[in-house]
Every structure is written in structure tokens, then in C-alpha cells.
Amino acid sequence: MIEYVFILPVLGGLMALFLPTTLGRGLLIITAFLHLQLTVLGWLGKLTPAFINFFKVTPEGMLVLLVTSFIFALISIYAVAYVSETGLKNEPVFICCMLLFLGTMSMVALSDHPIVLWISIEATTLVSAPLIFIKRSKEALEATWKYVMICSVGIALALLGCFFITLSMDIGNVDVPLSFSSLNQVAKQLDPLWLKAGFVFVIIGFGTKMGLAPMHTWLPDAHSQAPSAVSALLSGALLNCAFLGIYKVHALMNVAGLGAFSSNVLIGFGLFSVLVAGIFILNQPDYKRMLAYSSIENMGVIAFGVGVGGIAGYGAILHLIHHSLLKSSLFLSSGNILLGFGTKLVPKVGNMVKLFPKTFVSFFAGFAGISGFPPFGIFISEILIIIGAFQAGRYVSVGVLIFGLILVFAGAARIVMDISFGETSQEVLIKEKFFRIMPSFVLLLTSIGLCIWIPDGIYQKILHTIQIIGGGIHG
Amino acid sequence: MTHITDAVLVIILLSVLLSLGSNRLKALVEIMALQGIMVSLVPLLLEYKAEVHHGGIIFFQIMILIKGVLIPWLLYMAVQRIAIKREVEPIIGYHASLLAGLVVIFVSTIVTQKLHLTLAAGRELLLITAITTLAAGLFLMMSRRKAITQVIGYLMLENGIYLTGTALTKQSHTLYVVEFGVLLDLLVGVMIMGIILHNIKDAFDDVDTTFLGSLKD
């Protein structure tokens, strides 16, 4: 029964509310690693869904699940080190919400029924909201309020989109159970007009959650105000889950023969996100907001790649994996910088190379990776996406994309150079510790490792994922 | 039976207009309770001919309980705690809001006719009501400053979306477990919003969203 993948963290999370803090910390790490094992069992095909109406093992879902589980296991180590050093007022709530967050994200990855998918994505918003305002500062409150309101309204529109898809079934006189897998089989009979309307609402709704511009406004606030372990999860895992919702509908559109429409919408939103991120990153005074805008840019790149299809589809899925690894590593490093200097403002921090040599290595390497330098995976994925776009003949779009990427690189490079080598008068508050550095290095090394050798299982899953949108490694 | 359904729908439309013109927060919460109950009744009334099995009856009772009692009660507690009676200085005034509400009804009627859907008899008014509620919810969220009124706007939006779903889709797709999940999300959502509201009140001594503007680029 693969449902254990989300039942286990949910039960663990509820239990954590009643446990003393030390036990709760242990529970967080144990549950995270048990979850990773369950995920691996799921990959090996040992687990099958019990509620086949609602859940299904799909290649795209399993990829997202594996990424989520892997980075959560590492982030849980960081989070425990973080809370034991700094102390949180509501630690049981923090641990409970972390585990519930993992549970709801796993549920997203397994959902096959559109409304169940919707329920789980809305649930991720609700259980992650307390994580963002766990510090209870005025800014954190504001960020949480915006996050909950903007995402709830956005996701509510996605529910409307799901209803339109159901309507397209009724008009087409299709009588199958409401689930993505059975809809894919009868896609040609669905009413195209309402399917299109459904897709538009779904991409606006889940796109809000994924951080596509112009619905991204909650994202920089939430990512910069949340504790760094939470920011890493938001960026590395949550955005993928929202993307999964869009991807499933995009796949349905492709099977229904409306792929051209949904591709163009995805490419449009993708390019706009990259450009908006590039503009806002240029004079960004806050390094955590800089990372948040970089997430918006990368989500844009993924949407663009999926929209282009072909070899770019392969690149997009690869991009998703590597972005999760590198960005969560970057957020964890930024957490060390924040603990060390006590400020998020770039002008006040500096000289990291002397004061925090290990964090400097992980932060700088993460920056190199996210900007697309080898030996990290984003180098390959971005090249594949650009090649794919050229093959598809989208010369103008690819020009805009490259221009946006350059803008983001220019903005981010200035900030990273300032932090690393600039002057600072700030005193070091908390030194770097092994358990807060090890996770970011493991994440970076995984990205390098996946670049050199990609396990056949993962390779096959990616190919299966993009098959439905007409993607493949041979273009 | 269609008369009763129509009467319920008209009550929902009136509740939308009332909420747009009302400035007392308590009255607003009461209107939402009424609207919640009426919205939960609509599918039951539409389905009276088809056999509603036991699961359905229990589900609709739970829905009335959540939408008509629990959520309004949570809102009521929030209004009590924040000790604000009125929404003063809305971004768009009450008379203008009422007028906007009327325009929304007019536009929804046109939209419903233009869609050329072959709706079952009696569902035209349902779709008009649904679109009006949805749009008025969005309008309320954008035109008011107090955070609590925005929560109420969100609830109205959700009611509108639920009605749209009822109007457009066949009941045979409805799985009560799934519907219950949606309701649970809504309930937890309002609870979380309530907690944040409480904290906003503690931190700023007001729930005006104009205070929530310090994070920007």
C-alpha cells in the first residue's frame, strides 16, 4: 500500500505535537529516513496503491516524490541542528508542520484524481503557513498573510479549472471515473473548448503556487521570511508539486490534441517569469530574496522547457531535479550566513571567504551550479532546453530566454561577490557547524553525481514522463 | 420543487448584495452563515428526484454544519477578539459596491446566456447565482482593507466556485469523500487565517491590511 508514503509523515506529525522536544527532533529525522525508504520501495515497484480511484504510481509523480523525499531527509538534519542551536518557541508545532508538509507533498505526488490533487495542494499551503510565521515577527506575519491569501485564492481558481475539465467530460458524453489516467485514455472525446478553459484556470491557479509571474508576488516574501530550512523546502519541493498539477493537465491537453495551445501558454508564462525575475534580481538588497527570485526564474525555465517539448522536455525534467538539489543547498547555506551575521541585507554582510570558509564553498558552488556552470546538472539541462527550442524553431523565444538568464546571472553574481569578498564590519554571531554544512554539500555532490552518472531507473522514469508530451532524448 | 430552489438561489443573491452593502462585521458574519446554509441546500434540492443515498444525507448535514455553523462561529470569534465593529473607509464605498454587485449580476446573466450550455432545467439561475457569488467574493477581497473582510470575501469566492461546480457537472461524478476533503481544506484554511488574524491584531493592534505593506522590492 503506497499510501503509507503520506500516512506515515501525517501520523508522525500529529504525534510530534504531544512529544517532548528532544523526542520530537528524533521523530523528525527518523520519519524522514523511513519516508525515503518507502519511496525507494515504491520505485522498486514493491508498493501498489490501495485506493485506485484516487492514487496512482505515475512516472512524473515518482520523480517528484523521490526529489522531495531526498531533500527532506537532508533538510531534516539541518532543521534539527538549527532548532537545537537557536531554539524555537513552538518547537512541537514546527516539527508537526514539517512532517505534515512532507505528508501533503507526498500526497500530491501520488494523486490521480484531479480534485484529490487539488485538495493536497491546498493542504500544502495550509500546513506550511505556520512554518513561515514560526518566528512571529511583523514581517513574517505579513509574508504568511500574503502567502495564505494569494495562494488560497489562486488555488481556488484551479478548482474551477478542475470543474471545467469535468464539464468537458459531460459535454463529450464520456462516462469514465474522474482521474487523470482514465481521462488520458478518452482525451480525444473531451470537449476541446472547456478543456482549454480548464487548462487556463489550472495554470493560473497552480501557477500561483508554482511562482510563475505575474502571480508570483507571495514567493519572495515567504521565502525570505521563513526559516532557511523551510525556505529550502518551499523552493526545492513545494514548487515542484504545484508544477506537477500543471504538468498533468498539460499532458491531458497533449493527448487530446490541444498540445500546441497549452505549450504556447506555458512558454509565455515561462518567459515572463524569467524576465520578471531578471529585472527584480538586478538591484536586490536581500540575498534570500535574490534566491527566491532565482526560484521564479528556474520555474519559468522549467515551464518553458515543458512547453517546447522534444529534447527540451527532457531538459526541463532534469532542470527540475537539479534545481531542487541546488536551490535547497543554497537556501541552507544562506541560513548559515543569516545565523552568522544576523542580517539579510547584502551591504551589511561580506568577507565570507575568511569568516565562513565552508559555507563560502557551498554557497559559491551552489551559485555556480544554479547559474549553469559545469559540473553541475543545470549546465546540461539548460543546454538541452536551448537546443530543443532551436530545434522547434522558436528563435525569438529562445533569445528572450537567454537574455533573461543573463540578467539573472548578472544580478546574482554581484550579490554573491559582495557577500563572499566584500568588506564587513558585522561581527560573527554563530559559527558554522558540521550538521548545518553537511546537508548542503551532500545536495551539491548529488547534483554533480547525477551529472556524471544518472541511474538507469531515473533515466527511464524521465523518458516515460515526457513520452506523453511528445518529448524524448532524440528530439 | 423548482420554486423552492429558485427561492434559495434568490436568497443567496440577496445575501451577496447585503454583504456588499454592509459595514458591520457581525452582520457580515451572520450573512455568511445564512449564505453557507443556503449554498449547502442547493445540491440537495436539485437532487431530490434522484435517490440520495445515506452517505449523501450525512454529507450534506456535515456540510451545513461546517459552512453554516463552524466557519461562521470561527469568524464570529475572530470578530470578537479583534474588537472591531465596523469596516471604516473601504477602498470602494458601500453604495458603489452595491452598484457593482448589480452590475455583476447583469454581467453574469449575459455570460450565462452566451455560454450556450445545454443546462438542465432550472440551472440557468443557478449558474447566474454562482458566477455572481464568485465575482462578488473577489470584489469584496479587493475593495476592503480589513483582513477579516478579506477572509469573508475568500469564503464567498469558495461558495461561488462550489455552486459553479454544482451547476456545471453531473452529480454522478460526486464522490462524497472527495467533497469532504475540499470542505476540510476550507475549514482548516479559515482556522489558519483566524490564527494569523489574531497574531496580526497582537502585532499591529489592528487588522488593517495597509499595515501589511513593508515587504516589497
XYZ file of C-alpha atoms in Angstrom:
692
model
C 0.000 0.000 0.000
C 1.858 3.036 -1.267
C -0.451 5.368 0.664
C 1.838 4.766 3.654
C 4.155 7.273 1.995
C 1.869 10.075 3.125
C 0.096 8.376 6.021
C 3.377 7.844 7.873
C 4.504 11.501 7.989
C 0.990 12.701 8.806
C 0.744 10.347 11.776
C 4.293 11.227 12.798
C 3.439 14.908 12.605
C 0.367 14.554 14.787
C 2.387 12.535 17.287
C 5.097 15.211 17.438
C 2.581 17.642 18.959
C 2.494 15.592 22.139
C 6.147 14.653 22.439
C 8.864 16.497 24.361
C 11.236 18.433 22.107
C 14.194 16.028 22.049
C 11.977 13.086 21.108
C 10.242 15.250 18.520
C 13.575 16.041 16.884
C 14.417 12.358 16.733
C 10.988 11.634 15.287
C 11.523 14.203 12.534
C 14.755 12.595 11.348
C 13.511 9.009 11.738
C 10.291 9.724 9.838
C 12.238 11.492 7.114
C 14.503 8.495 6.566
C 11.647 5.979 6.802
C 9.882 8.059 4.177
C 12.945 7.856 1.956
C 12.948 4.073 2.316
C 9.248 3.835 1.495
C 9.875 5.991 -1.565
C 12.667 3.691 -2.696
C 10.372 0.678 -2.168
C 7.786 2.470 -4.295
C 10.421 2.972 -7.001
C 11.272 -0.699 -6.933
C 7.605 -1.433 -7.574
C 7.062 -3.177 -4.244
C 4.185 -0.924 -3.269
C 0.905 -0.535 -5.113
C -1.917 1.901 -4.364
C -4.850 0.609 -2.332
C -7.310 3.356 -3.291
C -7.033 3.103 -7.048
C -9.745 5.696 -7.618
C -7.628 8.421 -6.104
C -3.978 7.421 -6.224
C -1.683 6.007 -8.830
C 2.012 5.435 -9.313
C 2.964 7.666 -12.225
C 6.496 8.314 -13.510
C 6.207 12.092 -13.037
C 4.777 11.642 -9.551
C 7.525 9.221 -8.543
C 10.219 11.628 -9.749
C 8.761 14.464 -7.690
C 8.321 12.126 -4.730
C 11.936 10.977 -4.848
C 13.271 14.524 -5.072
C 11.011 15.651 -2.225
C 11.900 12.723 -0.011
C 15.632 13.018 -0.643
C 15.924 16.711 0.062
C 13.567 16.458 3.022
C 15.808 13.826 4.650
C 18.799 16.166 4.376
C 16.860 19.256 5.388
C 15.550 17.455 8.471
C 19.135 17.055 9.712
C 19.767 20.744 9.117
C 16.483 21.711 10.751
C 17.249 19.738 13.907
C 20.714 21.288 14.142
C 19.135 24.700 13.536
C 16.438 24.459 16.197
C 18.740 22.951 18.784
C 21.175 25.839 18.346
C 18.785 28.738 18.077
C 15.776 27.489 19.996
C 12.248 28.000 18.779
C 9.291 28.898 20.941
C 6.881 26.450 19.383
C 9.105 23.567 18.519
C 6.414 20.825 18.599
C 4.332 22.895 16.167
C 7.362 23.360 13.939
C 8.123 19.641 13.807
C 4.454 18.738 13.382
C 4.047 21.117 10.458
C 7.306 19.969 8.834
C 6.081 16.374 8.845
C 2.564 17.291 7.717
C 4.184 19.307 4.950
C 6.100 16.216 3.829
C 2.907 14.156 4.026
C 0.795 16.526 1.952
C 3.532 16.903 -0.655
C 3.796 13.125 -0.967
C 0.027 13.018 -1.417
C 0.321 15.495 -4.283
C 2.889 13.245 -5.929
C 0.596 10.221 -5.802
C -2.755 11.862 -6.627
C -4.512 10.750 -9.754
C -7.939 12.272 -9.145
C -7.942 15.997 -10.085
C -9.883 17.107 -7.015
C -7.738 14.977 -4.688
C -4.720 16.623 -6.296
C -6.341 19.985 -5.615
C -7.083 19.076 -2.006
C -3.499 18.032 -1.374
C -2.012 21.137 -2.993
C -4.292 23.381 -0.910
C -3.307 21.333 2.142
C 0.386 22.013 1.466
C -0.424 25.742 1.655
C -2.232 25.361 4.943
C 0.347 23.226 6.739
C 3.288 25.299 5.528
C 1.756 28.626 6.611
C 2.594 28.095 10.320
C 6.166 27.241 9.289
C 6.605 30.645 7.682
C 5.404 32.641 10.663
C 7.014 30.443 13.283
C 9.269 33.377 14.246
C 6.256 35.694 14.687
C 7.956 38.876 13.561
C 5.840 41.533 11.889
C 7.448 40.827 8.534
C 6.885 37.091 8.898
C 3.221 37.744 9.671
C 2.864 39.863 6.581
C 4.559 37.223 4.457
C 2.327 34.481 5.841
C -0.821 36.511 5.302
C 0.091 37.181 1.681
C 1.094 33.554 1.176
C -2.151 32.129 2.537
C -4.464 34.620 0.850
C -2.814 34.763 -2.569
C -2.255 31.010 -2.787
C -5.727 30.123 -1.480
C -7.437 32.377 -3.999
C -5.171 31.143 -6.767
C -5.744 27.511 -5.917
C -9.489 28.137 -5.632
C -9.378 29.172 -9.290
C -7.648 25.889 -10.076
C -10.641 24.106 -8.534
C -12.813 25.965 -11.013
C -10.464 24.674 -13.715
C -10.978 21.107 -12.448
C -14.753 21.620 -12.705
C -14.351 22.799 -16.302
C -12.439 19.622 -17.102
C -15.314 17.626 -15.603
C -17.737 19.647 -17.711
C -15.734 18.802 -20.833
C -16.317 15.152 -19.930
C -20.070 15.658 -19.644
C -20.348 17.563 -22.911
C -18.302 14.899 -24.682
C -20.617 12.250 -23.202
C -17.709 10.426 -21.657
C -18.515 8.180 -18.777
C -15.286 7.183 -17.072
C -14.165 7.638 -13.499
C -12.740 11.099 -12.915
C -8.983 10.564 -12.843
C -6.075 11.704 -14.969
C -5.172 8.191 -16.080
C -8.661 7.356 -17.338
C -9.131 10.840 -18.828
C -5.921 10.367 -20.811
C -7.439 7.309 -22.473
C -10.558 9.119 -23.659
C -8.926 12.516 -24.148
C -9.962 12.810 -27.799
C -13.655 12.720 -26.889
C -13.451 15.552 -24.354
C -14.906 18.884 -25.351
C -11.883 20.936 -26.514
C -13.268 24.365 -25.623
C -13.907 23.569 -21.973
C -10.702 21.598 -21.709
C -8.837 24.709 -22.843
C -10.732 26.839 -20.330
C -9.890 24.280 -17.651
C -6.205 24.403 -18.540
C -6.124 28.196 -18.389
C -7.662 28.204 -14.916
C -5.399 25.397 -13.739
C -2.254 27.159 -14.921
C -3.341 30.419 -13.276
C -4.254 28.561 -10.080
C -1.372 26.168 -9.686
C 0.914 28.672 -11.417
C 0.316 30.977 -8.449
C 1.632 28.243 -6.213
C 4.488 27.406 -8.560
C 5.594 31.035 -8.617
C 5.023 31.839 -12.272
C 4.946 35.585 -12.938
C 2.732 37.628 -12.676
C 1.151 35.528 -9.890
C 4.473 35.167 -8.049
C 4.100 38.077 -5.603
C 3.860 35.908 -2.472
C 7.003 33.966 -3.252
C 9.879 36.372 -2.465
C 8.206 37.425 0.805
C 7.508 33.905 2.010
C 10.920 32.561 1.003
C 12.811 35.401 2.603
C 10.865 35.419 5.882
C 10.653 31.688 6.519
C 13.409 29.948 8.486
C 16.029 28.782 5.995
C 15.213 25.084 6.313
C 11.615 25.921 5.403
C 12.681 28.170 2.514
C 14.733 25.270 1.183
C 11.687 23.013 1.330
C 9.380 25.614 -0.215
C 11.710 26.181 -3.086
C 13.057 22.680 -3.569
C 9.935 20.607 -3.030
C 6.729 22.633 -2.920
C 7.162 24.403 -6.247
C 7.674 21.023 -7.944
C 4.397 19.775 -6.507
C 2.498 22.713 -7.974
C 4.287 22.116 -11.262
C 3.087 18.514 -11.167
C -0.524 19.729 -11.145
C 0.086 21.834 -14.243
C 2.053 19.061 -15.906
C -0.736 16.513 -15.550
C -3.246 18.811 -17.230
C -0.697 19.740 -19.897
C -0.228 16.026 -20.606
C -4.002 15.621 -20.897
C -4.109 18.542 -23.342
C -1.394 16.879 -25.418
C -3.256 13.594 -25.628
C -6.400 15.495 -26.557
C -4.555 17.111 -29.453
C -4.515 20.573 -27.895
C -0.810 20.465 -27.081
C 0.010 23.474 -29.233
C -2.300 25.698 -27.192
C -1.067 24.593 -23.778
C 2.575 24.684 -24.938
C 2.263 28.284 -26.030
C 0.632 29.269 -22.736
C 3.407 27.533 -20.786
C 6.132 29.157 -22.889
C 4.528 32.570 -22.403
C 4.302 32.271 -18.638
C 7.789 30.752 -18.507
C 9.468 33.546 -20.431
C 7.618 36.220 -18.498
C 8.749 34.647 -15.206
C 12.377 34.570 -16.316
C 12.235 38.226 -17.365
C 10.472 39.398 -14.191
C 12.995 37.524 -12.059
C 15.840 39.069 -14.042
C 14.501 42.587 -13.553
C 13.874 42.253 -9.825
C 17.136 40.479 -9.083
C 19.295 43.253 -10.540
C 19.175 45.650 -7.600
C 18.134 43.229 -4.922
C 19.377 44.264 -1.468
C 18.417 40.997 0.246
C 20.248 37.764 -0.527
C 17.385 35.470 0.454
C 15.010 37.393 -1.812
C 17.663 37.039 -4.514
C 17.435 33.259 -4.129
C 13.643 33.470 -4.206
C 13.683 35.364 -7.492
C 16.112 32.813 -8.818
C 13.474 30.158 -7.998
C 10.925 32.106 -10.028
C 13.416 32.195 -12.896
C 14.033 28.456 -12.702
C 10.327 27.645 -12.560
C 9.999 29.786 -15.664
C 12.760 27.781 -17.349
C 11.002 24.520 -16.449
C 7.653 25.765 -17.769
C 9.420 26.922 -20.937
C 11.158 23.572 -21.424
C 7.987 21.571 -20.915
C 6.156 23.884 -23.279
C 8.772 23.467 -26.032
C 8.736 19.685 -25.695
C 11.069 17.353 -27.576
C 14.564 17.243 -26.131
C 13.723 20.370 -24.120
C 11.132 18.313 -22.254
C 13.920 16.029 -21.090
C 15.931 19.088 -20.159
C 13.019 20.525 -18.190
C 12.593 17.449 -16.006
C 16.359 17.311 -15.481
C 16.229 21.007 -14.614
C 13.519 20.345 -12.050
C 15.646 17.720 -10.290
C 18.838 19.762 -10.274
C 17.106 23.000 -9.347
C 15.655 21.288 -6.279
C 19.049 19.951 -5.237
C 20.992 23.158 -5.839
C 18.405 25.648 -4.606
C 17.751 23.847 -1.349
C 21.520 23.648 -0.848
C 21.752 27.403 -1.475
C 18.957 28.189 0.966
C 20.598 26.045 3.634
C 23.884 27.901 3.104
C 22.063 31.222 3.225
C 20.645 30.106 6.563
C 24.192 29.742 7.867
C 25.042 33.222 6.614
C 21.915 34.612 8.272
C 22.754 32.924 11.557
C 26.355 34.128 11.306
C 25.695 37.786 10.512
C 22.152 38.237 11.780
C 21.067 40.203 8.730
C 19.732 39.502 5.266
C 20.980 42.745 3.748
C 23.766 42.346 1.238
C 25.586 45.636 2.070
C 25.997 44.585 5.700
C 27.473 41.150 5.133
C 30.740 40.281 3.483
C 34.101 38.609 3.672
C 32.512 35.202 3.897
C 35.586 33.623 2.392
C 37.522 34.386 5.597
C 34.785 34.217 8.217
C 32.845 31.180 6.989
C 35.108 29.273 4.615
C 32.985 26.120 4.384
C 29.712 27.957 3.910
C 31.507 30.072 1.321
C 32.438 26.956 -0.663
C 28.898 25.563 -0.588
C 27.253 28.908 -1.333
C 29.620 29.749 -4.147
C 29.431 26.285 -5.661
C 25.637 26.407 -5.425
C 25.659 29.775 -7.170
C 27.897 28.425 -9.923
C 25.563 25.468 -10.284
C 22.350 27.449 -10.398
C 23.865 29.832 -12.969
C 24.527 26.903 -15.272
C 28.221 26.205 -14.911
C 29.556 22.669 -15.195
C 29.992 20.249 -13.473
C 26.503 20.833 -12.079
C 23.361 19.484 -13.721
C 21.757 22.782 -14.664
C 24.510 23.221 -17.236
C 23.215 20.157 -19.102
C 19.523 20.846 -18.610
C 19.721 24.437 -19.827
C 21.739 23.428 -22.875
C 19.172 20.737 -23.697
C 16.319 23.211 -23.303
C 18.030 25.762 -25.548
C 18.867 23.122 -28.183
C 15.287 21.866 -28.020
C 13.925 25.361 -28.523
C 16.187 25.849 -31.578
C 15.055 22.511 -32.989
C 11.446 23.572 -32.527
C 12.214 26.780 -34.401
C 11.327 29.096 -31.548
C 14.191 31.510 -32.191
C 12.626 34.631 -30.673
C 11.579 32.831 -27.502
C 14.992 31.322 -27.004
C 16.549 34.743 -27.490
C 14.332 36.188 -24.776
C 15.150 33.228 -22.523
C 18.903 33.681 -22.903
C 18.565 37.425 -22.287
C 16.625 36.697 -19.079
C 19.197 34.155 -17.929
C 21.973 36.705 -18.453
C 20.044 39.306 -16.416
C 19.603 36.846 -13.542
C 23.249 35.868 -13.686
C 24.388 39.487 -13.630
C 22.184 40.332 -10.665
C 23.045 37.242 -8.678
C 26.779 37.427 -9.414
C 27.044 40.932 -7.941
C 25.364 39.818 -4.725
C 27.395 36.628 -4.386
C 30.656 38.521 -4.987
C 29.699 41.151 -2.402
C 28.866 38.557 0.216
C 31.922 36.470 -0.475
C 34.686 39.001 -0.855
C 33.283 42.385 0.225
C 34.111 44.242 3.408
C 32.019 43.909 6.534
C 32.001 45.426 9.967
C 29.498 42.887 11.224
C 30.583 40.560 13.990
C 30.190 36.822 13.713
C 27.292 35.726 15.914
C 27.163 31.962 15.435
C 29.903 29.904 13.841
C 29.289 27.318 11.157
C 28.715 23.791 12.420
C 29.130 20.428 10.738
C 25.464 19.418 10.724
C 24.435 22.705 9.157
C 27.030 22.377 6.396
C 26.990 18.690 5.571
C 23.454 18.688 4.049
C 24.275 21.430 1.532
C 27.430 19.623 0.461
C 25.593 16.331 0.031
C 22.981 18.100 -2.125
C 25.708 19.693 -4.271
C 27.563 16.410 -4.644
C 24.349 14.648 -5.659
C 23.857 17.195 -8.416
C 27.406 16.585 -9.654
C 26.944 12.834 -9.317
C 23.704 12.811 -11.322
C 25.541 14.755 -13.985
C 28.266 12.174 -14.401
C 26.148 9.064 -13.979
C 22.387 9.010 -13.994
C 20.921 5.730 -12.690
C 19.020 3.865 -15.356
C 15.849 3.805 -13.252
C 15.733 7.592 -13.068
C 16.622 7.912 -16.760
C 13.774 5.592 -17.755
C 11.312 7.406 -15.475
C 12.194 10.736 -17.071
C 11.696 9.270 -20.542
C 8.340 7.776 -19.511
C 7.313 11.088 -18.017
C 7.941 13.120 -21.139
C 6.724 10.491 -23.592
C 3.159 11.738 -23.203
C 4.050 15.330 -24.117
C 5.990 14.176 -27.147
C 9.387 14.588 -25.575
C 12.413 12.360 -25.911
C 16.154 12.363 -25.769
C 16.442 12.113 -29.553
C 14.373 15.223 -30.120
C -39.667 21.962 -6.021
C -38.084 24.289 -8.570
C -39.834 27.119 -6.759
C -38.037 26.282 -3.567
C -34.714 26.002 -5.385
C -35.326 29.354 -7.028
C -36.225 30.881 -3.685
C -32.980 29.585 -2.178
C -30.986 30.962 -5.086
C -32.651 34.344 -4.737
C -31.766 34.342 -1.037
C -28.135 33.666 -1.996
C -28.205 36.559 -4.472
C -29.682 38.830 -1.819
C -27.065 37.738 0.698
C -24.374 38.694 -1.797
C -25.868 42.162 -2.236
C -26.351 42.571 1.513
C -22.733 41.647 2.207
C -21.550 44.215 -0.313
C -23.588 46.960 1.325
C -22.996 46.096 4.952
C -20.350 47.718 7.097
C -20.962 45.973 10.399
C -18.693 42.974 10.728
C -21.098 40.975 12.880
C -23.859 41.392 10.346
C -21.416 40.267 7.684
C -20.694 37.069 9.606
C -24.425 36.401 10.014
C -24.968 36.885 6.311
C -22.173 34.409 5.627
C -23.817 31.841 7.907
C -27.081 32.205 6.018
C -25.304 32.005 2.688
C -23.367 28.920 3.798
C -26.556 27.069 4.745
C -28.338 28.068 1.536
C -25.371 27.026 -0.614
C -25.297 23.623 1.098
C -29.009 23.165 0.455
C -28.806 23.746 -3.296
C -27.420 20.345 -4.369
C -29.865 18.596 -2.054
C -32.816 20.384 -3.631
C -31.574 19.716 -7.145
C -31.156 16.057 -6.409
C -34.440 15.390 -4.681
C -35.706 13.262 -7.574
C -32.625 11.109 -7.836
C -32.223 8.921 -4.834
C -29.803 10.455 -2.433
C -28.259 7.586 -0.581
C -27.361 7.576 3.068
C -23.815 8.788 2.525
C -25.249 11.814 0.770
C -27.619 12.743 3.573
C -24.845 12.538 6.148
C -22.528 14.516 3.902
C -24.993 17.373 3.453
C -25.553 17.548 7.182
C -21.815 17.832 7.729
C -21.632 20.488 5.044
C -24.380 22.568 6.650
C -22.612 22.137 9.966
C -19.271 23.316 8.579
C -20.450 26.085 6.255
C -23.375 27.300 8.302
C -22.176 26.862 11.876
C -18.491 26.094 12.366
C -16.955 28.577 9.945
C -19.286 31.458 10.943
C -18.546 30.647 14.571
C -14.800 30.833 13.897
C -15.345 34.153 12.146
C -17.506 35.384 14.994
C -14.790 34.540 17.496
C -12.286 36.379 15.337
C -14.523 39.460 15.188
C -14.915 39.361 18.978
C -11.196 39.066 19.554
C -10.118 41.812 17.245
C -12.754 44.104 18.793
C -13.544 45.953 15.624
C -17.180 46.595 14.873
C -17.094 48.292 11.541
C -15.141 48.365 8.387
C -14.467 52.065 8.022
C -13.067 53.639 4.905
C -13.288 50.759 2.469
C -11.287 51.196 -0.714
C -14.556 51.270 -2.659
C -17.565 52.777 -0.859
C -20.716 50.860 0.071
C -23.031 52.471 -2.432
C -20.519 51.955 -5.200
C -20.077 48.344 -4.049
C -23.821 47.734 -4.203
C -23.937 49.169 -7.684
C -21.001 46.957 -8.645
C -22.935 43.977 -7.255
C -25.883 44.778 -9.505
C -23.575 45.141 -12.492
C -22.032 41.760 -11.639
C -25.479 40.112 -11.644
C -26.228 41.697 -15.004
C -22.918 40.554 -16.476
C -23.332 37.006 -15.101
C -26.722 36.787 -16.789
C -25.190 37.763 -20.116
C -22.264 35.370 -19.619
C -24.620 32.506 -18.784
C -26.619 33.127 -21.944
C -23.530 33.473 -24.112
C -22.060 30.189 -22.927
C -24.786 28.244 -24.798
C -24.554 25.361 -22.416
C -27.343 22.859 -22.504
C -28.066 23.102 -18.820
C -30.754 21.064 -17.135
C -33.980 22.963 -16.470
C -33.714 25.443 -13.655
C -29.939 25.565 -13.740
C -29.642 28.896 -15.535
C -30.447 30.816 -12.393
C -28.036 28.568 -10.507
C -25.195 29.419 -12.854
C -26.037 33.127 -12.691
C -26.006 32.969 -8.907
C -22.763 31.014 -8.915
C -20.893 33.461 -11.141
C -22.258 36.423 -9.180
C -21.175 34.951 -5.846
C -17.741 34.138 -7.236
C -17.172 37.590 -8.694
C -18.595 39.393 -5.672
C -16.249 37.403 -3.410
C -13.267 38.551 -5.442
C -14.623 42.104 -5.412
C -15.014 42.051 -1.635
C -11.423 40.865 -1.197
C -10.077 43.676 -3.311
C -12.272 46.525 -2.128
C -11.904 46.196 1.651
C -8.984 46.993 3.913
C -9.665 44.866 6.970
C -8.110 41.433 6.876
C -11.240 39.814 8.298
C -13.402 41.141 5.468
C -10.918 39.645 3.044
C -11.372 36.254 4.688
C -15.125 36.653 4.239
C -14.532 37.533 0.596
C -12.495 34.368 0.202
C -15.326 32.308 1.685
C -17.784 33.866 -0.719
C -15.457 33.078 -3.625
C -15.294 29.476 -2.437
C -19.112 29.332 -2.182
C -19.332 30.641 -5.713
C -16.922 28.022 -7.000
C -18.847 25.285 -5.221
C -22.091 26.487 -6.822
C -20.431 26.632 -10.241
C -19.363 23.038 -9.773
C -22.904 22.056 -8.832
C -24.350 23.895 -11.823
C -21.951 22.567 -14.411
C -21.179 18.988 -13.524
C -23.341 15.930 -13.279
C -23.946 14.674 -9.803
C -22.709 11.241 -10.812
C -19.123 12.499 -10.574
C -19.579 13.491 -6.984
C -17.650 11.391 -4.527
C -18.528 12.431 -1.029
C -15.086 11.551 0.337
C -13.545 13.984 -2.123
C -16.105 16.706 -1.406
C -15.441 16.243 2.260
C -11.745 16.743 1.639
C -12.481 20.071 -0.046
C -14.638 21.133 2.901
C -11.957 20.124 5.374
C -9.405 22.222 3.492
C -11.776 25.177 3.677
C -12.345 24.728 7.405
C -8.662 24.380 8.227
C -7.953 27.318 5.934
C -10.325 29.569 7.853
C -8.826 28.358 11.138
C -5.302 29.196 9.974
C -6.441 32.575 8.688
C -8.069 33.165 12.072
C -4.837 32.409 13.890
C -2.880 34.725 11.611
C -5.542 37.426 12.119
C -5.141 37.096 15.858
C -1.389 37.485 15.541
C -1.742 40.460 13.214
C -4.000 42.084 15.807
C -1.400 41.455 18.524
C 1.468 42.766 16.448
C -0.112 45.839 14.864
C -3.055 46.481 17.202
C -5.315 46.491 14.145
C -6.218 44.167 11.307
C -5.863 46.742 8.573
C -4.020 45.317 5.601
C -2.429 48.686 4.870
C -0.028 47.824 7.706
C 0.979 44.743 5.775
C 2.999 46.534 3.153
C 6.556 46.635 4.410
C 7.848 43.776 2.250
C 8.453 44.936 -1.265
C 11.169 45.456 -3.802
